[in-house]
Each structure stands twice: as structure tokens, then as C-alpha cells.
Coordinates of N, CA, C and O in Angstrom, one line a residue:
M1 N 221.8 148.5 114.0 CA 222.2 147.1 114.1 C 223.5 147.0 115.0 O 224.4 147.8 114.8
K2 N 223.5 146.1 115.9 CA 224.6 145.9 116.8 C 225.5 144.8 116.3 O 225.0 143.7 115.9
L3 N 226.8 145.1 116.2 CA 227.8 144.0 115.9 C 228.8 143.9 117.1 O 229.1 144.9 117.8
T4 N 229.2 142.7 117.4 CA 230.3 142.5 118.4 C 231.5 141.9 117.6 O 231.3 141.0 116.8
V5 N 232.6 142.6 117.8 CA 233.8 142.2 117.1 C 234.9 141.7 118.1 O 235.3 142.5 119.0
F6 N 235.3 140.5 117.9 CA 236.4 139.9 118.7 C 237.7 140.1 117.9 O 237.7 139.7 116.8
Y7 N 238.7 140.7 118.6 CA 239.9 141.0 117.8 C 241.1 140.9 118.7 O 241.0 140.8 119.9
D8 N 242.3 141.0 118.1 CA 243.6 141.1 118.8 C 244.4 142.1 118.0 O 244.5 142.0 116.8
Y9 N 245.2 142.9 118.7 CA 246.0 143.9 118.0 C 247.2 143.4 117.2 O 247.7 144.0 116.4
I10 N 247.6 142.1 117.5 CA 248.7 141.6 116.7 C 248.3 140.8 115.5 O 249.1 140.3 114.8
C11 N 247.0 140.8 115.2 CA 246.4 140.1 114.1 C 246.2 141.1 112.9 O 245.4 142.0 113.0
P12 N 246.9 140.9 111.8 CA 246.8 141.9 110.7 C 245.4 141.8 110.1 O 244.9 142.8 109.6
F13 N 244.7 140.7 110.1 CA 243.4 140.6 109.6 C 242.4 141.3 110.4 O 241.4 141.8 109.9
C14 N 242.6 141.4 111.7 CA 241.8 142.3 112.6 C 241.9 143.7 112.2 O 240.9 144.5 112.2
Y15 N 243.2 144.1 111.9 CA 243.4 145.5 111.5 C 242.6 145.8 110.2 O 241.9 146.8 110.1
L16 N 242.7 144.9 109.3 CA 242.0 145.1 108.0 C 240.5 145.1 108.2 O 239.8 145.9 107.6
T17 N 240.0 144.2 109.1 CA 238.5 144.2 109.3 C 238.1 145.5 110.0 O 237.0 146.1 109.7
S18 N 238.9 146.0 110.9 CA 238.6 147.3 111.6 C 238.5 148.4 110.5 O 237.6 149.2 110.6
K19 N 239.4 148.5 109.6 CA 239.4 149.5 108.6 C 238.2 149.3 107.6 O 237.6 150.3 107.2
S20 N 237.9 148.1 107.3 CA 236.7 147.8 106.4 C 235.4 148.2 107.1 O 234.5 148.7 106.4
L21 N 235.3 148.0 108.4 CA 234.1 148.4 109.1 C 233.9 149.9 109.3 O 232.7 150.3 109.5
E22 N 234.9 150.7 109.2 CA 234.8 152.1 109.5 C 233.7 152.7 108.5 O 232.7 153.3 109.0
P23 N 233.8 152.6 107.2 CA 232.8 153.3 106.4 C 231.5 152.5 106.5 O 230.4 153.2 106.3
L24 N 231.5 151.2 106.7 CA 230.2 150.5 106.8 C 229.5 150.9 108.1 O 228.2 150.9 108.1
S25 N 230.2 151.2 109.1 CA 229.5 151.7 110.4 C 228.8 153.0 110.1 O 227.6 153.1 110.6
R26 N 229.4 153.9 109.4 CA 228.7 155.1 109.0 C 227.5 154.9 108.1 O 226.4 155.4 108.2
E27 N 227.7 154.0 107.1 CA 226.7 153.7 106.1 C 225.5 153.1 106.7 O 224.3 153.5 106.3
F28 N 225.6 152.2 107.6 CA 224.5 151.5 108.2 C 224.1 151.9 109.6 O 223.2 151.4 110.2
G29 N 224.9 152.9 110.2 CA 224.6 153.3 111.5 C 224.8 152.2 112.5 O 224.0 152.0 113.4
L30 N 225.9 151.5 112.4 CA 226.2 150.3 113.2 C 226.6 150.7 114.6 O 227.3 151.7 114.8
D31 N 226.2 149.9 115.6 CA 226.6 150.0 117.0 C 227.6 148.9 117.1 O 227.2 147.7 117.3
I32 N 228.9 149.2 117.1 CA 230.0 148.1 117.2 C 230.6 148.0 118.6 O 231.0 149.0 119.1
E33 N 230.5 146.9 119.2 CA 231.2 146.6 120.4 C 232.4 145.8 120.2 O 232.4 144.7 119.6
W34 N 233.6 146.4 120.6 CA 234.9 145.7 120.4 C 235.3 145.0 121.6 O 235.3 145.5 122.7
K35 N 235.6 143.7 121.4 CA 236.0 142.8 122.5 C 237.4 142.2 122.2 O 237.6 141.3 121.4
G36 N 238.4 142.8 122.9 CA 239.8 142.3 122.7 C 240.1 141.0 123.4 O 239.8 140.9 124.6
I37 N 240.7 140.1 122.7 CA 241.1 138.8 123.3 C 242.5 138.5 122.9 O 242.9 138.8 121.8
E38 N 243.3 137.9 123.8 CA 244.7 137.6 123.6 C 244.8 136.3 122.9 O 244.5 135.2 123.5
I39 N 245.3 136.3 121.7 CA 245.4 135.0 120.9 C 246.7 134.3 121.1 O 246.8 133.1 120.9
H40 N 247.8 135.0 121.5 CA 249.1 134.4 121.7 C 249.7 134.9 123.1 O 250.7 135.7 123.1
P41 N 249.2 134.4 124.2 CA 249.7 134.9 125.5 C 251.2 134.4 125.7 O 251.9 134.9 126.5
E42 N 251.6 133.4 124.9 CA 253.0 132.9 125.0 C 254.0 133.8 124.4 O 255.2 133.7 124.7
Y43 N 253.6 134.8 123.6 CA 254.6 135.7 123.0 C 255.1 136.6 124.1 O 254.3 137.2 124.9
P44 N 256.4 136.9 124.1 CA 257.0 137.8 125.1 C 256.7 139.3 124.7 O 256.6 139.7 123.6
G45 N 256.5 140.1 125.8 CA 256.3 141.5 125.6 C 257.5 142.2 125.0 O 257.4 143.3 124.4
T46 N 258.7 141.6 125.1 CA 259.9 142.2 124.5 C 259.9 141.9 123.0 O 260.7 142.5 122.3
G47 N 259.1 141.0 122.5 CA 259.0 140.7 121.1 C 259.9 139.6 120.7 O 260.9 139.3 121.4
Q48 N 259.6 138.9 119.6 CA 260.5 137.9 119.1 C 260.4 137.9 117.6 O 259.3 138.2 117.0
K49 N 261.5 137.7 116.9 CA 261.5 137.8 115.4 C 260.6 136.8 114.8 O 260.5 135.7 115.2
S50 N 259.9 137.3 113.7 CA 259.0 136.4 113.0 C 259.8 135.5 112.0 O 260.9 135.9 111.6
S51 N 259.3 134.4 111.7 CA 260.0 133.5 110.7 C 259.9 134.1 109.3 O 258.9 134.8 109.0
G52 N 260.8 133.8 108.5 CA 260.8 134.2 107.1 C 260.4 133.1 106.2 O 260.9 133.0 105.0
S53 N 259.6 132.2 106.6 CA 259.3 131.0 105.8 C 258.5 131.4 104.6 O 257.9 132.4 104.5
L54 N 258.5 130.5 103.6 CA 257.7 130.7 102.4 C 256.2 130.9 102.7 O 255.6 131.8 102.1
K55 N 255.7 130.2 103.7 CA 254.3 130.3 104.0 C 254.0 131.7 104.6 O 253.0 132.3 104.2
S56 N 254.9 132.2 105.4 CA 254.7 133.5 106.0 C 254.9 134.6 105.0 O 254.2 135.7 105.0
L57 N 255.8 134.4 104.0 CA 256.0 135.4 102.9 C 254.7 135.5 102.0 O 254.3 136.5 101.6
K58 N 254.1 134.3 101.7 CA 252.9 134.3 100.9 C 251.7 134.9 101.7 O 251.0 135.7 101.1
A59 N 251.7 134.7 103.0 CA 250.6 135.3 103.8 C 250.8 136.8 103.8 O 249.8 137.6 103.7
A60 N 252.1 137.3 103.9 CA 252.3 138.7 103.8 C 251.8 139.4 102.5 O 251.3 140.5 102.5
E61 N 252.0 138.7 101.4 CA 251.5 139.2 100.1 C 250.0 139.3 100.1 O 249.4 140.3 99.6
I62 N 249.3 138.3 100.7 CA 247.9 138.3 100.7 C 247.4 139.5 101.6 O 246.5 140.2 101.3
I63 N 248.0 139.6 102.7 CA 247.7 140.7 103.7 C 247.8 142.1 103.0 O 247.0 142.9 103.1
K64 N 249.0 142.3 102.4 CA 249.2 143.6 101.7 C 248.2 143.8 100.6 O 247.7 144.9 100.4
G65 N 247.9 142.8 99.8 CA 246.9 142.9 98.8 C 245.5 143.2 99.3 O 244.8 144.1 98.7
S66 N 245.2 142.6 100.4 CA 243.9 142.9 101.0 C 243.8 144.4 101.5 O 242.8 145.0 101.4
G67 N 244.9 144.8 102.0 CA 245.0 146.2 102.5 C 244.8 147.2 101.3 O 244.1 148.2 101.4
K68 N 245.5 146.9 100.2 CA 245.3 147.8 99.0 C 243.9 147.9 98.5 O 243.5 148.9 98.1
E69 N 243.2 146.8 98.6 CA 241.8 146.8 98.2 C 240.9 147.8 98.9 O 239.9 148.3 98.4
I70 N 241.3 148.0 100.2 CA 240.5 149.0 101.0 C 241.2 150.3 101.2 O 240.8 151.1 102.0
G71 N 242.3 150.5 100.4 CA 243.1 151.7 100.5 C 243.9 151.9 101.7 O 244.1 153.0 102.2
T72 N 244.3 150.8 102.3 CA 245.1 150.8 103.5 C 246.5 150.2 103.3 O 246.6 149.0 102.9
D73 N 247.5 150.9 103.6 CA 248.9 150.4 103.6 C 249.0 149.6 104.9 O 248.6 150.0 105.9
I74 N 249.7 148.4 104.8 CA 249.9 147.7 106.0 C 251.4 147.2 105.9 O 251.8 146.7 104.8
V75 N 252.1 147.3 106.9 CA 253.5 146.9 107.0 C 253.6 145.9 108.1 O 253.4 146.2 109.3
L76 N 254.0 144.7 107.7 CA 254.1 143.6 108.8 C 255.4 144.0 109.6 O 256.4 144.3 109.0
P77 N 255.3 144.0 110.9 CA 256.4 144.5 111.7 C 257.7 143.6 111.7 O 258.7 144.1 112.0
G78 N 257.6 142.4 111.4 CA 258.7 141.5 111.3 C 259.1 140.9 112.7 O 260.1 140.2 112.8
F79 N 258.2 141.1 113.7 CA 258.3 140.5 115.0 C 257.0 140.3 115.6 O 256.0 140.9 115.2
K80 N 256.9 139.3 116.5 CA 255.7 139.0 117.2 C 255.8 139.6 118.6 O 256.9 139.6 119.2
T81 N 254.7 140.0 119.2 CA 254.8 140.5 120.6 C 253.5 140.2 121.3 O 252.6 139.7 120.7
N82 N 253.6 140.4 122.6 CA 252.4 140.1 123.5 C 251.5 141.3 123.4 O 252.0 142.5 123.6
S83 N 250.2 141.1 123.3 CA 249.3 142.2 123.1 C 248.5 142.6 124.4 O 247.7 143.5 124.4
R84 N 248.8 141.9 125.5 CA 248.0 142.0 126.7 C 247.9 143.4 127.3 O 246.8 143.9 127.6
L85 N 249.1 144.1 127.3 CA 249.0 145.5 127.8 C 248.1 146.4 127.0 O 247.4 147.2 127.5
S86 N 248.3 146.2 125.7 CA 247.5 147.0 124.7 C 246.0 146.7 124.9 O 245.1 147.6 124.8
L87 N 245.6 145.4 125.1 CA 244.2 145.1 125.3 C 243.7 145.6 126.6 O 242.5 146.1 126.6
E88 N 244.5 145.6 127.6 CA 244.0 146.2 128.9 C 243.8 147.7 128.8 O 242.9 148.3 129.3
A89 N 244.8 148.3 128.1 CA 244.7 149.7 127.8 C 243.5 150.1 127.0 O 242.9 151.2 127.3
S90 N 243.1 149.2 126.1 CA 241.9 149.5 125.3 C 240.7 149.5 126.1 O 239.7 150.3 125.9
E91 N 240.6 148.7 127.1 CA 239.5 148.7 128.0 C 239.4 149.9 128.9 O 238.4 150.5 129.1
F92 N 240.6 150.4 129.3 CA 240.7 151.6 130.0 C 240.3 152.8 129.1 O 239.6 153.7 129.6
A93 N 240.7 152.8 127.8 CA 240.3 153.8 126.9 C 238.8 153.9 126.8 O 238.3 155.1 126.6
K94 N 238.1 152.8 126.9 CA 236.6 152.9 126.9 C 236.1 153.7 128.0 O 235.1 154.5 127.8
T95 N 236.7 153.6 129.2 CA 236.2 154.4 130.3 C 236.5 155.9 130.2 O 236.0 156.7 130.9
R96 N 237.4 156.3 129.3 CA 237.7 157.7 129.0 C 237.2 158.2 127.7 O 237.5 159.3 127.3
N97 N 236.3 157.4 127.1 CA 235.7 157.8 125.8 C 236.7 158.1 124.7 O 236.5 159.0 123.9
C98 N 237.8 157.3 124.8 CA 238.9 157.4 123.8 C 239.1 156.1 123.0 O 240.2 156.0 122.5
F99 N 238.2 155.2 123.1 CA 238.5 153.9 122.6 C 238.9 153.9 121.1 O 239.9 153.4 120.7
K100 N 238.0 154.6 120.3 CA 238.2 154.5 118.8 C 239.6 155.1 118.5 O 240.4 154.5 117.7
S101 N 240.0 156.2 119.1 CA 241.3 156.8 118.8 C 242.4 155.9 119.2 O 243.4 155.8 118.5
F102 N 242.3 155.3 120.4 CA 243.3 154.4 120.9 C 243.4 153.2 120.1 O 244.5 152.8 119.7
H103 N 242.3 152.6 119.7 CA 242.2 151.4 118.9 C 242.9 151.6 117.6 O 243.8 150.8 117.2
D104 N 242.6 152.7 116.9 CA 243.3 153.0 115.6 C 244.8 153.2 115.8 O 245.6 152.8 115.0
S105 N 245.2 153.9 116.9 CA 246.6 154.3 117.2 C 247.4 153.0 117.4 O 248.6 153.0 117.1
V106 N 246.8 152.0 118.1 CA 247.6 150.8 118.4 C 247.9 150.1 117.1 O 249.0 149.6 116.9
Y107 N 246.9 149.9 116.3 CA 247.1 149.2 115.0 C 248.1 150.0 114.2 O 249.0 149.4 113.6
E108 N 248.0 151.3 114.1 CA 249.0 152.1 113.4 C 250.4 151.9 113.9 O 251.4 151.8 113.1
A109 N 250.5 151.9 115.2 CA 251.9 151.8 115.9 C 252.5 150.4 115.4 O 253.7 150.4 115.1
Y110 N 251.7 149.4 115.4 CA 252.2 148.0 115.1 C 252.4 147.8 113.6 O 253.4 147.3 113.2
F111 N 251.3 148.1 112.9 CA 251.3 147.7 111.5 C 251.7 148.8 110.5 O 251.8 148.5 109.3
L112 N 252.0 150.0 111.0 CA 252.5 151.0 110.1 C 253.9 151.5 110.5 O 254.8 151.7 109.7
K113 N 254.1 151.6 111.9 CA 255.3 152.1 112.4 C 256.3 151.1 113.0 O 257.3 151.4 113.4
R114 N 255.8 149.8 113.0 CA 256.6 148.7 113.5 C 257.1 148.9 114.9 O 258.2 148.6 115.3
K115 N 256.2 149.5 115.8 CA 256.5 149.7 117.2 C 256.0 148.5 118.0 O 255.0 147.8 117.6
N116 N 256.7 148.2 119.1 CA 256.4 147.1 119.9 C 255.2 147.4 120.9 O 255.5 148.0 121.9
I117 N 254.0 147.0 120.6 CA 252.9 147.3 121.4 C 252.7 146.5 122.6 O 251.8 146.6 123.4
G118 N 253.8 145.6 122.9 CA 253.8 144.9 124.1 C 254.7 145.6 125.1 O 254.8 145.2 126.3
D119 N 255.3 146.7 124.7 CA 256.2 147.5 125.6 C 255.4 148.6 126.3 O 254.6 149.4 125.6
M120 N 255.5 148.7 127.6 CA 254.8 149.7 128.4 C 254.9 151.1 127.8 O 254.0 151.9 127.7
K121 N 256.2 151.5 127.5 CA 256.4 152.9 127.0 C 255.6 153.2 125.8 O 255.1 154.3 125.6
V122 N 255.6 152.2 124.8 CA 254.9 152.4 123.6 C 253.4 152.5 123.8 O 252.7 153.3 123.2
V123 N 252.9 151.7 124.7 CA 251.4 151.7 125.1 C 251.1 153.1 125.7 O 250.0 153.7 125.3
L124 N 251.9 153.6 126.5 CA 251.6 154.9 127.2 C 251.7 156.0 126.1 O 250.9 156.9 126.1
E125 N 252.7 155.9 125.2 CA 252.8 156.9 124.1 C 251.5 156.9 123.2 O 251.0 157.9 122.9
T126 N 251.1 155.7 123.0 CA 249.9 155.5 122.1 C 248.7 156.0 122.8 O 247.8 156.7 122.2
G127 N 248.6 155.8 124.1 CA 247.5 156.3 124.9 C 247.5 157.8 124.9 O 246.4 158.4 124.7
S128 N 248.6 158.4 125.1 CA 248.7 159.9 125.1 C 248.3 160.5 123.7 O 247.5 161.5 123.7
K129 N 248.7 159.8 122.7 CA 248.3 160.3 121.3 C 246.8 160.2 121.2 O 246.2 161.0 120.5
A130 N 246.1 159.2 121.8 CA 244.7 159.1 121.7 C 243.9 160.0 122.7 O 242.7 160.0 122.8
G131 N 244.7 160.7 123.5 CA 244.0 161.7 124.5 C 243.8 161.1 125.9 O 243.1 161.7 126.7
I132 N 244.5 160.1 126.2 CA 244.5 159.5 127.6 C 245.6 160.0 128.4 O 246.8 160.0 127.9
D133 N 245.3 160.4 129.6 CA 246.4 160.8 130.5 C 247.4 159.7 130.8 O 246.9 158.6 131.2
A134 N 248.6 159.9 130.5 CA 249.6 158.8 130.6 C 249.8 158.3 132.0 O 250.0 157.1 132.3
G135 N 249.7 159.2 133.0 CA 249.8 158.8 134.4 C 248.6 157.9 134.8 O 248.8 156.9 135.5
D136 N 247.4 158.3 134.4 CA 246.3 157.4 134.7 C 246.3 156.1 134.1 O 246.0 155.0 134.7
L137 N 246.8 156.1 132.8 CA 246.9 154.8 132.1 C 248.0 153.9 132.7 O 247.8 152.7 132.9
E138 N 249.1 154.5 133.1 CA 250.2 153.7 133.7 C 249.7 153.1 135.0 O 250.0 151.9 135.3
E139 N 249.0 153.9 135.8 CA 248.5 153.4 137.1 C 247.6 152.2 136.8 O 247.6 151.2 137.5
C140 N 246.7 152.3 135.8 CA 245.8 151.2 135.5 C 246.5 150.0 135.1 O 246.2 148.9 135.5
L141 N 247.5 150.1 134.3 CA 248.3 149.0 133.8 C 249.1 148.3 134.8 O 249.2 147.1 134.9
V142 N 249.7 149.1 135.7 CA 250.6 148.6 136.8 C 249.7 147.8 137.8 O 250.1 146.8 138.2
K143 N 248.5 148.4 138.1 CA 247.6 147.7 139.0 C 246.8 146.6 138.4 O 246.1 145.9 139.1
R144 N 246.9 146.5 137.0 CA 246.2 145.4 136.3 C 244.7 145.6 136.5 O 243.9 144.6 136.6
A145 N 244.2 146.9 136.5 CA 242.8 147.2 136.8 C 241.9 146.7 135.8 O 240.7 146.4 136.0
M146 N 242.3 146.4 134.5 CA 241.4 146.0 133.5 C 241.7 144.5 133.1 O 241.1 144.0 132.1
F147 N 242.5 143.8 133.9 CA 242.8 142.4 133.7 C 241.5 141.6 133.6 O 241.3 140.8 132.7
S148 N 240.6 141.8 134.5 CA 239.3 141.0 134.6 C 238.4 141.3 133.3 O 237.8 140.4 132.9
R149 N 238.5 142.5 132.8 CA 237.7 142.8 131.6 C 238.1 142.0 130.4 O 237.3 141.5 129.6
V150 N 239.4 141.9 130.2 CA 240.0 141.1 129.1 C 239.6 139.7 129.3 O 239.3 139.0 128.4
E151 N 239.7 139.2 130.6 CA 239.3 137.8 130.9 C 237.8 137.6 130.5 O 237.4 136.5 130.0
E152 N 237.0 138.6 130.9 CA 235.5 138.5 130.5 C 235.3 138.4 129.0 O 234.4 137.6 128.6
N153 N 236.1 139.2 128.3 CA 236.0 139.1 126.8 C 236.3 137.7 126.3 O 235.6 137.2 125.4
K154 N 237.4 137.1 126.9 CA 237.8 135.7 126.6 C 236.6 134.7 126.9 O 236.3 133.9 126.0
K155 N 236.0 134.9 128.0 CA 234.9 133.9 128.4 C 233.7 134.1 127.4 O 233.1 133.1 127.0
E156 N 233.4 135.4 127.1 CA 232.3 135.6 126.2 C 232.6 135.0 124.8 O 231.8 134.5 124.1
A157 N 233.9 135.2 124.4 CA 234.3 134.6 123.1 C 234.1 133.1 123.1 O 233.6 132.5 122.2
E158 N 234.6 132.4 124.2 CA 234.4 131.0 124.3 C 233.0 130.6 124.3 O 232.6 129.6 123.6
S159 N 232.1 131.3 125.0 CA 230.7 131.0 125.0 C 230.0 131.2 123.7 O 228.9 130.6 123.4
N160 N 230.6 132.0 122.8 CA 230.0 132.2 121.4 C 230.8 131.4 120.4 O 230.6 131.7 119.2
L161 N 231.6 130.4 120.8 CA 232.3 129.5 120.0 C 233.2 130.3 119.0 O 233.4 129.9 117.8
V162 N 233.8 131.3 119.5 CA 234.8 132.1 118.7 C 236.1 131.3 118.7 O 236.7 131.0 119.8
V163 N 236.6 130.9 117.6 CA 237.8 130.0 117.5 C 239.0 130.8 116.9 O 240.1 130.2 116.9
G164 N 238.8 132.0 116.5 CA 239.9 132.8 116.0 C 239.4 134.2 115.8 O 238.2 134.6 116.0
V165 N 240.4 135.1 115.5 CA 240.0 136.5 115.3 C 240.5 136.9 113.8 O 241.4 136.3 113.3
P166 N 239.8 137.8 113.2 CA 238.6 138.5 113.7 C 237.3 137.6 113.6 O 237.2 136.8 112.7
T167 N 236.4 137.8 114.6 CA 235.1 137.2 114.5 C 234.1 138.3 114.8 O 234.2 139.0 115.8
I168 N 233.1 138.4 113.9 CA 232.1 139.4 114.0 C 230.8 138.7 114.3 O 230.4 137.7 113.6
L169 N 230.1 139.1 115.4 CA 228.8 138.5 115.7 C 227.7 139.5 115.2 O 227.7 140.7 115.6
M170 N 227.0 139.1 114.2 CA 225.8 139.9 113.7 C 224.6 139.3 114.3 O 224.1 138.4 113.7
G171 N 224.2 139.9 115.4 CA 223.2 139.2 116.2 C 223.8 137.9 116.8 O 224.8 138.0 117.4
S172 N 223.2 136.8 116.5 CA 223.9 135.5 116.9 C 224.6 134.8 115.8 O 225.1 133.7 116.0
Y173 N 224.7 135.5 114.6 CA 225.3 134.9 113.5 C 226.8 135.3 113.4 O 227.1 136.5 113.3
P174 N 227.7 134.3 113.5 CA 229.1 134.6 113.5 C 229.7 134.7 112.0 O 229.3 133.9 111.2
V175 N 230.6 135.7 111.8 CA 231.3 135.8 110.6 C 232.8 135.7 111.0 O 233.3 136.5 111.7
Y176 N 233.4 134.6 110.4 CA 234.8 134.3 110.8 C 235.8 134.9 109.8 O 235.6 134.8 108.6
G177 N 236.9 135.4 110.3 CA 238.0 135.8 109.4 C 237.8 137.1 108.7 O 236.7 137.7 108.8
N178 N 238.8 137.6 108.0 CA 238.7 138.8 107.2 C 237.9 138.6 106.0 O 238.1 137.7 105.2
Q179 N 236.9 139.5 105.8 CA 236.1 139.4 104.6 C 236.3 140.7 103.8 O 236.6 141.8 104.4
S180 N 236.0 140.7 102.5 CA 236.1 141.9 101.7 C 235.1 142.9 102.2 O 234.0 142.5 102.8
Q181 N 235.3 144.2 102.0 CA 234.3 145.2 102.4 C 233.0 144.9 101.7 O 231.9 145.1 102.3
E182 N 233.0 144.5 100.4 CA 231.7 144.3 99.7 C 231.0 143.1 100.4 O 229.7 143.1 100.5
T183 N 231.7 142.0 100.7 CA 231.1 140.9 101.4 C 230.5 141.3 102.7 O 229.3 140.9 103.0
L184 N 231.2 142.1 103.5 CA 230.7 142.5 104.8 C 229.4 143.4 104.6 O 228.4 143.2 105.3
R185 N 229.4 144.2 103.5 CA 228.3 145.1 103.2 C 227.0 144.2 103.0 O 225.9 144.4 103.5
H186 N 227.2 143.2 102.2 CA 226.2 142.2 101.8 C 225.7 141.5 103.1 O 224.4 141.4 103.3
M187 N 226.6 141.0 103.9 CA 226.2 140.3 105.1 C 225.4 141.2 106.1 O 224.5 140.8 106.7
I188 N 225.9 142.5 106.2 CA 225.2 143.4 107.1 C 223.8 143.7 106.6 O 222.8 143.7 107.4
R189 N 223.6 143.9 105.3 CA 222.3 144.1 104.7 C 221.4 142.9 105.0 O 220.2 143.1 105.4
R190 N 221.9 141.7 104.8 CA 221.1 140.5 105.1 C 220.7 140.4 106.6 O 219.6 140.0 106.9
A191 N 221.7 140.7 107.5 CA 221.4 140.7 108.9 C 220.3 141.7 109.3 O 219.5 141.4 110.1
I192 N 220.4 142.9 108.7 CA 219.4 143.9 109.0 C 218.0 143.4 108.5 O 217.0 143.6 109.2
E193 N 218.0 142.8 107.3 CA 216.7 142.3 106.8 C 216.1 141.2 107.6 O 214.9 141.2 107.9
R194 N 217.0 140.3 108.1 CA 216.6 139.2 109.0 C 216.0 139.7 110.3 O 215.1 139.1 110.9
S195 N 216.6 140.8 110.8 CA 216.1 141.3 112.1 C 214.9 142.3 112.0 O 214.3 142.7 113.0
A196 N 214.5 142.6 110.8 CA 213.4 143.6 110.6 C 212.1 142.9 110.9 O 211.9 141.7 110.7

């Protein structure tokens, strides 16, 4: 069964969905295609402090609770940043067969170590950790060699009426937002039955 997942690295719910899908991918033999899209291009790569509003504090509690349900600690970084460099780097990682390792490392850098994944140095360090040559990755990012691929992801998202992330396409059926692992398991079973 093929799934397409639209995500952004600065979205905590995308991180949780990614972690939920890991065991389900093995369980059902899923073929997952990851399509990174930039949800906040207006955020600066240098980062900006997040608000400490009551609404954001309540959201943080929900996010941490959702993480505990799947055995994942999540630490909100306390700042917002631009994800474009990380998204372009993820497309480059696909060409080096390092996508999964890079994908996990970016989420860990942002949501566990509170590193600024909008910063070139952090992206290069994350790439090296995932097995990508730092020189090759830097050249790719400086030349913006993967710019068009991220733009293509955006166009594909728009054509599939993706209004936010995470969005999972199970065939042509969209699943919006973070779902519990059990809900995803049920939906995947149903999608497999429908396609049989």
C-alpha cells in the first residue's frame, strides 16, 4: 500500500505522525512517499521566539501527551524558524539514499535538542549525522538545486486540496492532522480492504 505524506519539519504533529507511521510501515509493508512543504515561509531562518500564550501552553500539553502515547518524548523548542533549507536538504537526501536517517535527524534536532533547523550549519551537521557528505549538501543548498522539487511538492499538495500538515493520502483518500496510532492502523486496514 502506498501512502503520500505531506509534512513540514517545524510542525510537531508531523513529527508525531512520522513516529506513529514507523511501526505501521513495517506492520503493513507500506510504501511511504514523503513530500515536504513549507507552511510558514515568513518565519526567519534566524528564528523568532514563540509566544507563551495560554492557547500555546495548552497546545504544548496536548502535543506532549500525544508523544507519550506513542513512547516519544517531544520538547517544543520555544522558537519558530524557517524550514526551507531543511526541506531542500531532505530532497537531496533522497538522491543519496539517506532520506529516512536525515528525516529523523531533523525532527530530533528541532524537537529534542532545540536546534535551529533554519540555520545552514545545523542543517549540514544534521546531514553529516545522516551520512550525507557535508560539502555536497552545502553545494546543493547554496545553488538551491532542490528548490524546484520543494515547489513541486507544494503544487502537488495544492492539487490534492492539502490545507495543512500532516496530511496523509491513502490512495486518493486524505487523512488530515495527527491521528492516534490505533486510528491510523484502522484507516490503513480499511484502505487496504478497499483497494483489494
